[in-house]
Every structure is written in structure tokens, then in C-alpha cells.
Short mmCIF file of C-alpha atoms (C1' of nucleotides) in Angstrom, two decimals:
data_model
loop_
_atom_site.label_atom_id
_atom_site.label_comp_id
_atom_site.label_asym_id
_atom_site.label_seq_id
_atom_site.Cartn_x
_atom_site.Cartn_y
_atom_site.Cartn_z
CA UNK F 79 -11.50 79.99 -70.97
CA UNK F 80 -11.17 83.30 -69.64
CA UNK F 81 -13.02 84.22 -65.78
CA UNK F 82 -15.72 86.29 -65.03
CA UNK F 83 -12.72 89.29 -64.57
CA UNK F 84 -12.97 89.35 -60.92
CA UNK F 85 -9.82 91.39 -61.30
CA UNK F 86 -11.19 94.96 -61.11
CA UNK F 87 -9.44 98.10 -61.03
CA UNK F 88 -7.41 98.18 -58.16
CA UNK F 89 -9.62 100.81 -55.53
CA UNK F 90 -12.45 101.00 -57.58
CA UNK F 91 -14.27 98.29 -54.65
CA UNK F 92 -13.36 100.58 -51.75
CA UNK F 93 -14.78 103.83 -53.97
CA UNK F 94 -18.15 101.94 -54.58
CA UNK F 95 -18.30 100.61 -51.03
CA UNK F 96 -18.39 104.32 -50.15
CA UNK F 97 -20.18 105.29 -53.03
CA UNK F 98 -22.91 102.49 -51.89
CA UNK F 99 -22.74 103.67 -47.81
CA UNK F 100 -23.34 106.92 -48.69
CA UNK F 101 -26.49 106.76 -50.63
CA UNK F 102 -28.22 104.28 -47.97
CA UNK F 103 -26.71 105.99 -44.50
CA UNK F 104 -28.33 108.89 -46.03
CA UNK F 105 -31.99 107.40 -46.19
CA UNK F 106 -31.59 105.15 -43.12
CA UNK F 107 -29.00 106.33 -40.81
CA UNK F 108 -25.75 104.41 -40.49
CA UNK F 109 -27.07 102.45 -37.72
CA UNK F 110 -30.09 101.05 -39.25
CA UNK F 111 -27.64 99.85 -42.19
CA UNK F 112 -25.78 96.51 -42.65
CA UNK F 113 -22.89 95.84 -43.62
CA UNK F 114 -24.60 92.99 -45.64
CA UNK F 115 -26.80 95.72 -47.37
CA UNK F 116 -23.93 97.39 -48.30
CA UNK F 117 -21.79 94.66 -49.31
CA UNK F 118 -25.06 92.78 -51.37
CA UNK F 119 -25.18 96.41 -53.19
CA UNK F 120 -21.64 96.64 -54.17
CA UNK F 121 -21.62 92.42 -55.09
CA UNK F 122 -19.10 91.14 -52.34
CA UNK F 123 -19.05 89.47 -49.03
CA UNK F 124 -19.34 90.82 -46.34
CA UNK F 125 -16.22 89.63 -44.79
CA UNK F 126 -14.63 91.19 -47.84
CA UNK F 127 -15.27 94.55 -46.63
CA UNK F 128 -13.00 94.17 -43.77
CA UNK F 129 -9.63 94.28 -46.69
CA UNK F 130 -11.21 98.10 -47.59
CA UNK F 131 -12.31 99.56 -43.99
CA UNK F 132 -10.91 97.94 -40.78
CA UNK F 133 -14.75 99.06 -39.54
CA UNK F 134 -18.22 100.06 -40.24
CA UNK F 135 -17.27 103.21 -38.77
CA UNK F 136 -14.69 103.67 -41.00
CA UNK F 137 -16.55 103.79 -43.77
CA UNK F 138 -18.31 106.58 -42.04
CA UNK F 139 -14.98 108.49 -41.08
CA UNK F 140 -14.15 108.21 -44.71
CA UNK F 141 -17.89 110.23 -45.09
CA UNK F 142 -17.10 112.88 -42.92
CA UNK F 143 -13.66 113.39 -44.58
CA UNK F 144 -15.52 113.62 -47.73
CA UNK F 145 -17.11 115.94 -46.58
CA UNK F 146 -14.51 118.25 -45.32
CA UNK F 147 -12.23 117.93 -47.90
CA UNK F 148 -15.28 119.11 -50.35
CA UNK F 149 -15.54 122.28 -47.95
CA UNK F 150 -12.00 123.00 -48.85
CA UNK F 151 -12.16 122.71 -52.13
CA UNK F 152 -14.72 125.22 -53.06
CA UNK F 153 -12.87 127.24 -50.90
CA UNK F 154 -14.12 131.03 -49.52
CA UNK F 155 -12.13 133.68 -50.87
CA UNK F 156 -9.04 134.60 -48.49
CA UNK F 157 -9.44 137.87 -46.75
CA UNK F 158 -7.31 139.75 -49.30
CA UNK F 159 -8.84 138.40 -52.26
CA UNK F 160 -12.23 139.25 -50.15
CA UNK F 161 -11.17 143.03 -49.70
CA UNK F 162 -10.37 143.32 -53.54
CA UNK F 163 -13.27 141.94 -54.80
CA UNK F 164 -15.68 143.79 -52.61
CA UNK F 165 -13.82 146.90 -54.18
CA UNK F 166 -15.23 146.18 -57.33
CA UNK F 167 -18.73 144.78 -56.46
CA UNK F 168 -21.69 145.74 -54.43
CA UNK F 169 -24.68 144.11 -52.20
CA UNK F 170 -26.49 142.49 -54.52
CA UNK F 171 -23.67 141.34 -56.81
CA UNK F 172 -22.38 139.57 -54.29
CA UNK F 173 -25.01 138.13 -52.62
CA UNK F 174 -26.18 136.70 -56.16
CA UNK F 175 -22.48 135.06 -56.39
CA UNK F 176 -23.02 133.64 -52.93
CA UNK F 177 -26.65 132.53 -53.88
CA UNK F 178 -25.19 130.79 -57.04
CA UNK F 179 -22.73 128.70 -54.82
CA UNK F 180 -25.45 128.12 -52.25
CA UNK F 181 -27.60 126.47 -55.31
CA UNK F 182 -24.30 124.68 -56.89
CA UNK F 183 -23.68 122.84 -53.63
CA UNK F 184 -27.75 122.21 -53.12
CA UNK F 185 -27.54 120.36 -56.96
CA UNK F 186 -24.41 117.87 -55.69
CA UNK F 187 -26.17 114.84 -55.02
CA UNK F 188 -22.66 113.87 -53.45
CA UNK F 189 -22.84 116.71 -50.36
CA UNK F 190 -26.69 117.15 -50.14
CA UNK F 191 -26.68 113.01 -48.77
CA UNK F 192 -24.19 113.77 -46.99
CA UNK F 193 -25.36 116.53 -45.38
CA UNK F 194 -28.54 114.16 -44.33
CA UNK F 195 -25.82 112.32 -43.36
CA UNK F 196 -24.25 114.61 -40.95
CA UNK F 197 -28.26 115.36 -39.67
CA UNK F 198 -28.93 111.76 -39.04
CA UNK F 199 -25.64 111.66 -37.10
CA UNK F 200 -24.83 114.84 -35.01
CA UNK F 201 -26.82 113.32 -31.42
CA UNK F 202 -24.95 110.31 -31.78
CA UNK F 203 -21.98 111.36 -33.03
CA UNK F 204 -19.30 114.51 -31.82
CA UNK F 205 -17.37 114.06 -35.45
CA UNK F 206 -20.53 115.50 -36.94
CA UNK F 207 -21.99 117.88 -34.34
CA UNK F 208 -18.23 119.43 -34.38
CA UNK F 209 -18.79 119.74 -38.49
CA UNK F 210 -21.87 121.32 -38.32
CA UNK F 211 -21.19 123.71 -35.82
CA UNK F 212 -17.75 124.61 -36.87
CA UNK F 213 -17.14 124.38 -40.46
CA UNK F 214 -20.89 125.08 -41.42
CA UNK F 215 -22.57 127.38 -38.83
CA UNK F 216 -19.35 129.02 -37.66
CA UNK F 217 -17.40 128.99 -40.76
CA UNK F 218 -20.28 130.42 -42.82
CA UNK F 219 -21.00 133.21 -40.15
CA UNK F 220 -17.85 134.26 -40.01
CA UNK F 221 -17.00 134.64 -43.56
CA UNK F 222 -19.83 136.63 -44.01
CA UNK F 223 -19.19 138.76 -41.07
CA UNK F 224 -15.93 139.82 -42.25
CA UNK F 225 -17.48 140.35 -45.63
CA UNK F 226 -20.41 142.72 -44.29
CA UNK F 227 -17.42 144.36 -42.36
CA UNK F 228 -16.04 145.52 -45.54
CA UNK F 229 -19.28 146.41 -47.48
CA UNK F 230 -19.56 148.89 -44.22
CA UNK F 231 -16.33 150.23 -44.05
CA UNK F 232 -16.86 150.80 -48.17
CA UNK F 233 -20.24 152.50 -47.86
CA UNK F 234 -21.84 149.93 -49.52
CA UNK F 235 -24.65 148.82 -47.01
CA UNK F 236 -25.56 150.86 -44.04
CA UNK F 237 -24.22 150.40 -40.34
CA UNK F 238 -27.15 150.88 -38.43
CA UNK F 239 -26.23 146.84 -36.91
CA UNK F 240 -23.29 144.76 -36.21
CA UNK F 241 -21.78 142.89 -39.58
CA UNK F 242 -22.26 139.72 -37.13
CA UNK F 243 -25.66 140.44 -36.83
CA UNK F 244 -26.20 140.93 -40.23
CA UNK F 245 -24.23 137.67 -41.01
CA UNK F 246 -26.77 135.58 -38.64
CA UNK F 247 -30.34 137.37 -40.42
CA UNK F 248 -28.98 137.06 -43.97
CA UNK F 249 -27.82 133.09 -43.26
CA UNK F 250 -29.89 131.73 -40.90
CA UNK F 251 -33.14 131.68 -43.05
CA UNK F 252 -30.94 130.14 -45.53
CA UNK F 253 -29.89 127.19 -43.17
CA UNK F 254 -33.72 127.00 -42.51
CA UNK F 255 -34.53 126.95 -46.00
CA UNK F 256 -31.76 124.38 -46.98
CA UNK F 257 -33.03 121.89 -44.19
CA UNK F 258 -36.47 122.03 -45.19
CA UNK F 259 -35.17 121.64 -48.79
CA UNK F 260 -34.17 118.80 -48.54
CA UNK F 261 -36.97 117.14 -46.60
CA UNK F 262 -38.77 118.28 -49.40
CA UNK F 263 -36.42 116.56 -51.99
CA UNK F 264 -36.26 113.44 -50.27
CA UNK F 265 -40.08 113.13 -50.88
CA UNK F 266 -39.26 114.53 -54.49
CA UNK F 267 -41.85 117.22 -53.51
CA UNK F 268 -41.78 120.47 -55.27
CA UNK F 269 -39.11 122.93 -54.11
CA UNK F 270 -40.30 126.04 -56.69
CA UNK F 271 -42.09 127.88 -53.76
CA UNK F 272 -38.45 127.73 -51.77
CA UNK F 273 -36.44 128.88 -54.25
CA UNK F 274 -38.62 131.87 -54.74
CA UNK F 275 -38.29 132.17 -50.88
CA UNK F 276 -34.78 132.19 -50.93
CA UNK F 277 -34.64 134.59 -54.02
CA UNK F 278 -37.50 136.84 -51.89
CA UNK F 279 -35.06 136.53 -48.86
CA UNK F 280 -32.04 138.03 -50.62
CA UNK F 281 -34.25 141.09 -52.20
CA UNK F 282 -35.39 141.90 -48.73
CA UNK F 283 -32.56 141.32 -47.06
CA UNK F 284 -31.16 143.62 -50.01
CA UNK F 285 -33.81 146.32 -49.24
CA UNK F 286 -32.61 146.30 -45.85
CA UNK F 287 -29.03 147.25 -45.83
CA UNK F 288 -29.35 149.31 -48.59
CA UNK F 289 -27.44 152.79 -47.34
CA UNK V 37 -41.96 88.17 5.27
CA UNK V 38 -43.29 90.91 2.44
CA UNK V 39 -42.11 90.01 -0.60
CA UNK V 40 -39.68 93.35 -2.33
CA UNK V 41 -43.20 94.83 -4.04
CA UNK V 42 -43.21 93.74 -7.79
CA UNK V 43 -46.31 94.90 -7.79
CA UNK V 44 -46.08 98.99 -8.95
CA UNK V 45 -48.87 100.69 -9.71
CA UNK V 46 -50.69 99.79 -12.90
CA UNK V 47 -49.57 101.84 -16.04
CA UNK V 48 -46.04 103.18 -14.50
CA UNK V 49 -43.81 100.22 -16.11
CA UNK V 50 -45.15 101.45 -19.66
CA UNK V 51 -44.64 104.70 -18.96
CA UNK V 52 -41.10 104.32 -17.64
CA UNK V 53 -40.30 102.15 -20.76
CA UNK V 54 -41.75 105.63 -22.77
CA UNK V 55 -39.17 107.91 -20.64
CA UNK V 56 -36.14 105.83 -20.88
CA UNK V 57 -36.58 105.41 -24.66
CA UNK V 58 -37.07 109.33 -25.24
CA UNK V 59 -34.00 109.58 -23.22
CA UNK V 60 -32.09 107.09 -24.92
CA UNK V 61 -33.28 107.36 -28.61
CA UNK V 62 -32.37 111.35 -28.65
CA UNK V 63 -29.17 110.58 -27.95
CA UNK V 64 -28.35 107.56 -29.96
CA UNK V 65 -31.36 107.47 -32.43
CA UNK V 66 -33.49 104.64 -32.64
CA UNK V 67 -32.43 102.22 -34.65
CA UNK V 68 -28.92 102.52 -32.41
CA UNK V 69 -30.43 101.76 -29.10
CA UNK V 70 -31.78 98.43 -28.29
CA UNK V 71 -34.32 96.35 -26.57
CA UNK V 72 -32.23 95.12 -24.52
CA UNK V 73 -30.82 98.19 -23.30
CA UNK V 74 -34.10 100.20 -22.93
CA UNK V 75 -35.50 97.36 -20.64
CA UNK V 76 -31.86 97.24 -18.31
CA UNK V 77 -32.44 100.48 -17.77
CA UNK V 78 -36.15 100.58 -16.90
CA UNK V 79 -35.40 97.22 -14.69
CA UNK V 80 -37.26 94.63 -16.52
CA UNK V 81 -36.65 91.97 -18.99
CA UNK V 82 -37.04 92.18 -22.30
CA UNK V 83 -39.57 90.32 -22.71
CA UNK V 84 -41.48 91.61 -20.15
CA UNK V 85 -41.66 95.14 -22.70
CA UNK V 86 -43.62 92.95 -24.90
CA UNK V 87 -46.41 92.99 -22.32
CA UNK V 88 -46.66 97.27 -22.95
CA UNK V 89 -45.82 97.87 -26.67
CA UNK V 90 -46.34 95.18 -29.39
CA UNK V 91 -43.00 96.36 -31.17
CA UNK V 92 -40.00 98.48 -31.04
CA UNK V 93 -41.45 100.65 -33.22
CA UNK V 94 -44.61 101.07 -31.26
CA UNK V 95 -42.96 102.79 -28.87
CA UNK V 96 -41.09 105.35 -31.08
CA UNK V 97 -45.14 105.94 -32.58
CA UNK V 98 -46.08 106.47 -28.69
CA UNK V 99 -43.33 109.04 -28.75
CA UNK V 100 -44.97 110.96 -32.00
CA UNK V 101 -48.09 110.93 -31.05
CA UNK V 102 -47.05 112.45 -27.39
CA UNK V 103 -45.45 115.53 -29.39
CA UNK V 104 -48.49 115.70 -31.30
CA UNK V 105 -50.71 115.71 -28.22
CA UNK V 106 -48.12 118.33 -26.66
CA UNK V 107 -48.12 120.56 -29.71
CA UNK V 108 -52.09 120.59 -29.95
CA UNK V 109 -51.63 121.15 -25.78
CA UNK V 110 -50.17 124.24 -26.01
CA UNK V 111 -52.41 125.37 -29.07
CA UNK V 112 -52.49 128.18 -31.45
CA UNK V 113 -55.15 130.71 -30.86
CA UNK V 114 -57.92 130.15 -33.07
CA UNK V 115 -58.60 132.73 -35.44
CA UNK V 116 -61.20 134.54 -33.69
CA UNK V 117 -58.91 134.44 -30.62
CA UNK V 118 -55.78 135.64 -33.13
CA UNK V 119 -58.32 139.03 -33.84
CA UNK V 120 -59.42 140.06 -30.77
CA UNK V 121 -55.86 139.94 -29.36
CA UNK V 122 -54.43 141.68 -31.94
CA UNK V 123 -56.91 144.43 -31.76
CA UNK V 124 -55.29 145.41 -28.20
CA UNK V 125 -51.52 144.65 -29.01
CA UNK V 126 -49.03 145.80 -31.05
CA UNK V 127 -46.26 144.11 -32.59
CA UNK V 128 -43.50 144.38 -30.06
CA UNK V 129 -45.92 142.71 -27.47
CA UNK V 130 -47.30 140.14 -29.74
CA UNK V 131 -43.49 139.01 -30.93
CA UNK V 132 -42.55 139.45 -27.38
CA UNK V 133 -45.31 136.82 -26.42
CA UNK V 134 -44.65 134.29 -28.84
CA UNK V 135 -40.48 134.63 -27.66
CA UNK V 136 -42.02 133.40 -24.33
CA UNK V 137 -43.47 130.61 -25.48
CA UNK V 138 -40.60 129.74 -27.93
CA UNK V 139 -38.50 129.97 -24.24
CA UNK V 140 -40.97 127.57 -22.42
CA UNK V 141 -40.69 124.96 -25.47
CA UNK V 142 -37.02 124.27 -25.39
CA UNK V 143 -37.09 125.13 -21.35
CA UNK V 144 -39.22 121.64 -21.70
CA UNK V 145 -36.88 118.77 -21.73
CA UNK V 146 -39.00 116.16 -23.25
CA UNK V 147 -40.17 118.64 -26.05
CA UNK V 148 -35.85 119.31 -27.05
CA UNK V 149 -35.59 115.42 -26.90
CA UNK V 150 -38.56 114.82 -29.05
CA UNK V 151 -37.57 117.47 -31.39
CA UNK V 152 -34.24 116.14 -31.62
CA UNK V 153 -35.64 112.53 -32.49
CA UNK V 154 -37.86 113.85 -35.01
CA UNK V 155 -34.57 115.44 -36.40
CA UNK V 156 -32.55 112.13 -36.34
CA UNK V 157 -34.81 109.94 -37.73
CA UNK V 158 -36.90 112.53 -40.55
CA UNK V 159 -35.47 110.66 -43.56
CA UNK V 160 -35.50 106.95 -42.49
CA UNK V 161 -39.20 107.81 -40.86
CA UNK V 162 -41.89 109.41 -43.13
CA UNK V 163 -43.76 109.80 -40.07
CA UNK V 164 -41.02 112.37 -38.55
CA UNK V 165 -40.69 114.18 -41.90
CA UNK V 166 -44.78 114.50 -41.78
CA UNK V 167 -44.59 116.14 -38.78
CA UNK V 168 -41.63 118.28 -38.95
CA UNK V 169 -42.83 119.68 -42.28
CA UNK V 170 -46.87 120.01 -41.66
CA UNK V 171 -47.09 120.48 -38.14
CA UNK V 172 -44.03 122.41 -37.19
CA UNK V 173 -42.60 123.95 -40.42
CA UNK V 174 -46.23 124.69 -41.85
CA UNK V 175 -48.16 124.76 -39.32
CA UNK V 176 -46.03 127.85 -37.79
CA UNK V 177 -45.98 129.72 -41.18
CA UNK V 178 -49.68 129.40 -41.60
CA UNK V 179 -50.56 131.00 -37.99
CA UNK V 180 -47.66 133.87 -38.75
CA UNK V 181 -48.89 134.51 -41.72
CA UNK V 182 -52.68 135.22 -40.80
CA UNK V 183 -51.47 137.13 -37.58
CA UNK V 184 -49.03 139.30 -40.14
CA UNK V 185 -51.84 140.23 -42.38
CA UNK V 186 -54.38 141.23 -39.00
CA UNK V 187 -51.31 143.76 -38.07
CA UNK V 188 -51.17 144.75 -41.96
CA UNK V 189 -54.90 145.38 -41.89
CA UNK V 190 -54.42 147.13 -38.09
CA UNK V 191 -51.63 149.21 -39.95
CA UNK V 192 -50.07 148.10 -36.85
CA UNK V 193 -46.86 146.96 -39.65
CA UNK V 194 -46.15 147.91 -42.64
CA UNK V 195 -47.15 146.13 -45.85
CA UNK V 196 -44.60 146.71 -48.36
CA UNK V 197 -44.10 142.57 -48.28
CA UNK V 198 -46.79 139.73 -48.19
CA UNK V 199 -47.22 138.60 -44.64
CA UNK V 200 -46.40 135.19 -45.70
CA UNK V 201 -42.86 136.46 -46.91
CA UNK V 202 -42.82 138.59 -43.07
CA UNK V 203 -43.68 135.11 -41.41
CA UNK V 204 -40.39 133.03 -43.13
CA UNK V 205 -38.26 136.24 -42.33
CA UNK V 206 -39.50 136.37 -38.71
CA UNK V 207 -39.44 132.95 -38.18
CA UNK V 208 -36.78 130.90 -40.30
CA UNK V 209 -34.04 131.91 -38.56
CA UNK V 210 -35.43 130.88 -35.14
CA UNK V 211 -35.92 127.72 -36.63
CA UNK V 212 -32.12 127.98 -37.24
CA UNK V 213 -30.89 128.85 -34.04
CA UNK V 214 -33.40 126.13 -32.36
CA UNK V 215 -31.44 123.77 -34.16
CA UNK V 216 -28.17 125.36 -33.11
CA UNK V 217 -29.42 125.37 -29.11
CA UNK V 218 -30.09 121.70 -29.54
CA UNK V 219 -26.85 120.43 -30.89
CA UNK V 220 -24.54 123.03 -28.15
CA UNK V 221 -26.70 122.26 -25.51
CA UNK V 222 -26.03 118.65 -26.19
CA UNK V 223 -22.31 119.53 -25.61
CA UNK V 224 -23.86 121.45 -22.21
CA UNK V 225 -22.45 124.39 -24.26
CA UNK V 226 -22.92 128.04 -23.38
CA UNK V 227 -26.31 129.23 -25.26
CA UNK V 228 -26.12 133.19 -24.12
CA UNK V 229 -24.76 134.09 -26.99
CA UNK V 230 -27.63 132.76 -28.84
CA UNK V 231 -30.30 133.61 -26.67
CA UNK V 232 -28.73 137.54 -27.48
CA UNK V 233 -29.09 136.61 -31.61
CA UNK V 234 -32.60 135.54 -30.96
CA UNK V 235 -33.61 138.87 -29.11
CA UNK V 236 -31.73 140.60 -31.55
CA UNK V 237 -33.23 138.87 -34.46
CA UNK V 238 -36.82 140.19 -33.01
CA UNK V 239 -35.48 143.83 -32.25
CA UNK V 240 -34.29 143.62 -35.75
CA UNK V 241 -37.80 142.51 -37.39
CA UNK V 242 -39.24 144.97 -35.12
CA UNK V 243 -37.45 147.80 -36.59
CA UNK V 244 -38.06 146.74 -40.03
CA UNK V 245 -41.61 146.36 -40.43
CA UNK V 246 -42.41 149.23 -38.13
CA UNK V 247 -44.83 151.25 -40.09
"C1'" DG P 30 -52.33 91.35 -15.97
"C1'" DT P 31 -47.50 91.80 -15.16
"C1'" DC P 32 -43.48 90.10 -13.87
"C1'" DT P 33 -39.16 86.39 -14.22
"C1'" DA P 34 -36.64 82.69 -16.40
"C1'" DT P 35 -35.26 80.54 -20.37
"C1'" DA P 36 -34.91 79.24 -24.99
"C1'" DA P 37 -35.36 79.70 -29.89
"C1'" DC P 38 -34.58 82.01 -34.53
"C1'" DA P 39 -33.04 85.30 -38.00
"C1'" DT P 40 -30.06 88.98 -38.64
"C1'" DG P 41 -26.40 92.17 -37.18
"C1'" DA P 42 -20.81 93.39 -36.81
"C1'" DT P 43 -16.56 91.42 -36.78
"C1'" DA P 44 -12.38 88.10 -36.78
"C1'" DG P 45 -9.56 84.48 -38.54
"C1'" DA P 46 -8.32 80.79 -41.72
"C1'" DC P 47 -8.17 79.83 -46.40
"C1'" DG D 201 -11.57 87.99 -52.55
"C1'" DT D 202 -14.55 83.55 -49.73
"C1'" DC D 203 -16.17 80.60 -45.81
"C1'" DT D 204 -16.91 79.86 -41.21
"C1'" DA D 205 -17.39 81.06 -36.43
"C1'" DT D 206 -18.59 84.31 -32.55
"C1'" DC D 207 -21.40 87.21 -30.21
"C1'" DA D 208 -25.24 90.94 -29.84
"C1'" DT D 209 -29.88 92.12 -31.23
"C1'" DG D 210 -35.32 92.07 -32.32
"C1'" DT D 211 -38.80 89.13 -31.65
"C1'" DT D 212 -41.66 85.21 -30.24
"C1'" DA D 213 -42.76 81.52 -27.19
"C1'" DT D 214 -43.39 78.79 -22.98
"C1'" DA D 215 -43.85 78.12 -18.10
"C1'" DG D 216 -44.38 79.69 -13.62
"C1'" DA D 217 -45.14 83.44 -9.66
"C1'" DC D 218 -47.79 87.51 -7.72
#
DNA sequence: GTCTATAACATGATAGAC
DNA sequence: GTCTATCATGTTATAGAC
């Protein structure tokens, strides 16, 4: 008689261990998870977690690098390929491309936990206050700094402020908005009336720079 | 020969226990710190806590309710209040106003540390998400909003957009960039920079709904 | 009423032997 | 992969001191 195949695919354990921390650090916080709750979810003992991750932490490294690798993968344009397509395009064009992104990344269930994640976290931890900071707040600023720069220098939008400036009014109601989105979410409250805020923030923001 | 004084003054043992665990949860987040650790640092035993707060998570309601109680402190001018200002003041002074008391908020230390538990614990704590999306999130929108349409009515701004859409432009990316001060001042990094973007951000607004 | 001292219990992270 | 052991934690309880 055959066993119960206990003989899984070799790695698929360690993917649903971090399949499993993932959704419940994102509702509760890594501290206020077990590694018993985690291990019960995925069917093993707890002991056998230690021949995946040498540590609870671990698993939450293995979060974070998740994380960053998914930021490089839908990767901003370079600077070049930035120049040439801003050639071609104007304001609203590509502010609709960005917005279109912005709601693609909102609709991964994958990055929207753990971006809770990376909320829950940044006090206690310096791995995800340098994420936030850098590669979301900085990186995002940036890129759109250099892209306002352009839309300047092309005539596209006017120069009456600084493209940095521009980059922090455009994006920082969006940051706003995407926090409170996913409160909002997590209650699996209606999010119509922000999406029509974030569509209403692009046309004014639109009507603003305008030349 | 006296004995060393156990006896403090009625009432300051539970309110030490409240400071250290302010202190200690916005850095670490509840569920990370412990009895045990709260109580070394206040100088008691932990059992001795049990004689002030019935639970753990007593105390973290104690720390709630105190942000209510500030938030109501320092409260919104009623309606009437709202009108009769805003008969005498324009926008520039009005924004300018409310900048001050934005200032004096995250000048207070125990307001930045009970903001930033709210923020670690909103999605393992319904209670934190209640209050960070009613009282704070709402609650701020509302008042801008019905100050907004006074101006409108004033033609003291323009009214080309709904003064609800004027109160999430004016005041979503503040909400951004309080969220930003929290996490570099954490890092006791320089917030000049940002205190620049904010004053920007209100010249900016200024200019644009400037009748 | 508030403190100390001490102990008990269930649950937590982790390590080592199998 | 499992089982077992170790040590920290939240909580309750008991007894005694001011």
C-alpha cells in the first residue's frame, strides 16, 4: 500500500510557508504571529520549519526581498527610454499610463499585503523604514521629477514650479490615497469614491500644468 | 529608620505604566513588547500592573482613548465658529493657521507616538483603523470641506472644483509627508527639507485656487 | 489599595536528536 | 519531515508588608 505522498515537490513547502506568512503578518503583524499558526496553516510541525528558514525572521527577510525584487521587475523606464517616449506623448497620456500601473500594482493581492506588511513593520524594523523611504517615496519622486523635467524642457506642461515640486503634489495625494485604500479594503469597504478621487486628482493636477 | 518611600502618590504608578508603554509600543508595536518589559522599566513587578489595568490590552485602549480625548482637546471650530472667522480672513491666513496647528501636533511627542501606534497596529486592531479613518482621515475632510465651500460662497476662492475635491488636494499630501516626518524622524533624520515641501505645498494651493 | 515575592499554566521561538 | 526539551511570555493566584 502506497503512503499518504508525503513526498511533495521539492520547494513547494518553503513557497507555501511564505505564501502562508505573508497573508497572516499582513493582518496581524509578524510579531503577533506564531510560528505554530503558520506551520498548522501550511500542515507541518513546527520544528519542521527550521529545514526551510534558519528563523522567523527569515521568513520575513524572504518578504522584504519579495518585495524588492517585484519593484524591479516592473521596472521604470531608463532615462533614455524616458526621453523618447515623452517625445511622443503628452501630460495626460502619460499620467493615464502611470495611473494604469498605479491600479495594476493596487489589484496584486501579493504586494498590496505586503505593503501592510512593510506598514506594520517600519517602527520596528530599519529593513522596512529603508524600503519605504528609499525605493517607494524616493524612488517614485525621483522618477517623476526627471520625467516633469522633460515635459518642461518639451513645452509640454508649464514651468511656473520646480519638476520636484511638481513630483511631490502629483504623488503625494496618491500615497495618501493608496494608504487609506487599503484600510478601506481590509474592511472590504467600498473604494468607488477613491478611485474617482484619484481619477479627480489627475484631471486637476492636469488642469494645473497645462502650458 | 524611614523606610525608601514605596508609598508614591496615588494614581502616578498607572500613569507611568501608560508613558512607558506609549514609549515602548511606538517603537516596537504592541504585540512585540511585553509585560514584563513594560513593568522593568516602570520599576514594578509584573504583577503588580495587574493592580492598574485588567489586561495588556487595556492599556493599549487607555492609549486610544487618550488620542481621542487629545483630538476632541484641541477641537475643530464649530460651524458657527468656522463662519464668523472666515468672514474676517482670507485664505492665506486661514491655511496659514491650520499649518500652525499641524506644527504644534507633531511638535507634541506623545501625539507622533500615538499616531505612529495607530499606524502599526491599524490592521491587526479595528479599533486603530476606526480611528485613523473616521476621526483623522474623515473627520479632517469633513471640516475642510465646509470651510472650502464658506470661502467659495465668500468668493474668497475660486469654485471651478467642489470644495470636497479642494479639501483631499489641500490636505492628502500633508497626510503624506506626516507619515514621511514620522518614519525620518525615527531615524533622528533631517526634516527641513520637508518642512520646505509642506510650505510649498500651501503656497502652491494658494496660488491655485486664488480667485 | 498598592506593593513584593513566588509559583503556576498555556503558549511562544528555537535547538537537537531521531 | 517528527518528537522532545528549553526558555520567554501573558495571565492568574496566593501570601505578606506598608
Amino acid at each position: 500500500m502506497e503512503t499518504m505522498l508525503p513526498s511533495r515537490e521539492p520547494g513547494q513547502t518553503k513557497r507555501r510557508i511564505l505564501e502562508v506568512a505573508i497573508e497572516l503578518f499582513s493582518q496581524n503583524g509578524y510579531s503577533a504571529v506564531s510560528v505554530r499558526e503558520i506551520t498548522k496553516h501550511v500542515g507541518i510541525k513546527e520544528s519542521a520549519l527550521y529545514n526551510h528558514y534558519k528563523t522567523k525572521d527569515e521568513i520575513l527577510q524572504s518578504i522584504y526581498q519579495l518585495f524588492t525584487d517585484a519593484s524591479e521587475g516592473n521596472t521604470l523606464p531608463s532615462p533614455e527610454q524616458l526621453e523618447a517616449m515623452l517625445q511622443h506623448v503628452d501630460l495626460q497620456t502619460f499620467l493615464k499610463q502611470g495611473f494604469e500601473q498605479f491600479k495594476r500594482t493596487i489589484e496584486n493581492p501579493l504586494l498590496t499585503q505586503i505593503w501592510r506588511i512593510l506598514n506594520i513593520e517600519q517602527y520596528r524594523d530599519a529593513r522596512a523604514r529603508e524600503i519605504i523611504l528609499t525605493r517607494i517615496y524616493k524612488g517614485t519622486i525621483d522618477f517623476l521629477e526627471s520625467a516633469f523635467l522633460l515635459l518642461q524642457q518639451n513645452k509640454k506642461i508649464k514651468d511656473t514650479y520646480s519638476p520636484r515640486m511638481l513630483a511631490v503634489e502629483y504623488q503625494y495625494p496618491i500615497f495618501a490615497m493608496m494608504t487609506e485604500y487599503l484600510l478601506l479594503r481590509f474592511d472590504n469597504k467600498e473604494t468607488d469614491e477613491l478611485q474617482q478621487r484619484v481619477e479627480a486628482h489627475i484631471q486637476y493636477f492636469n488642469d494645473y500644468v497645462r502650458p
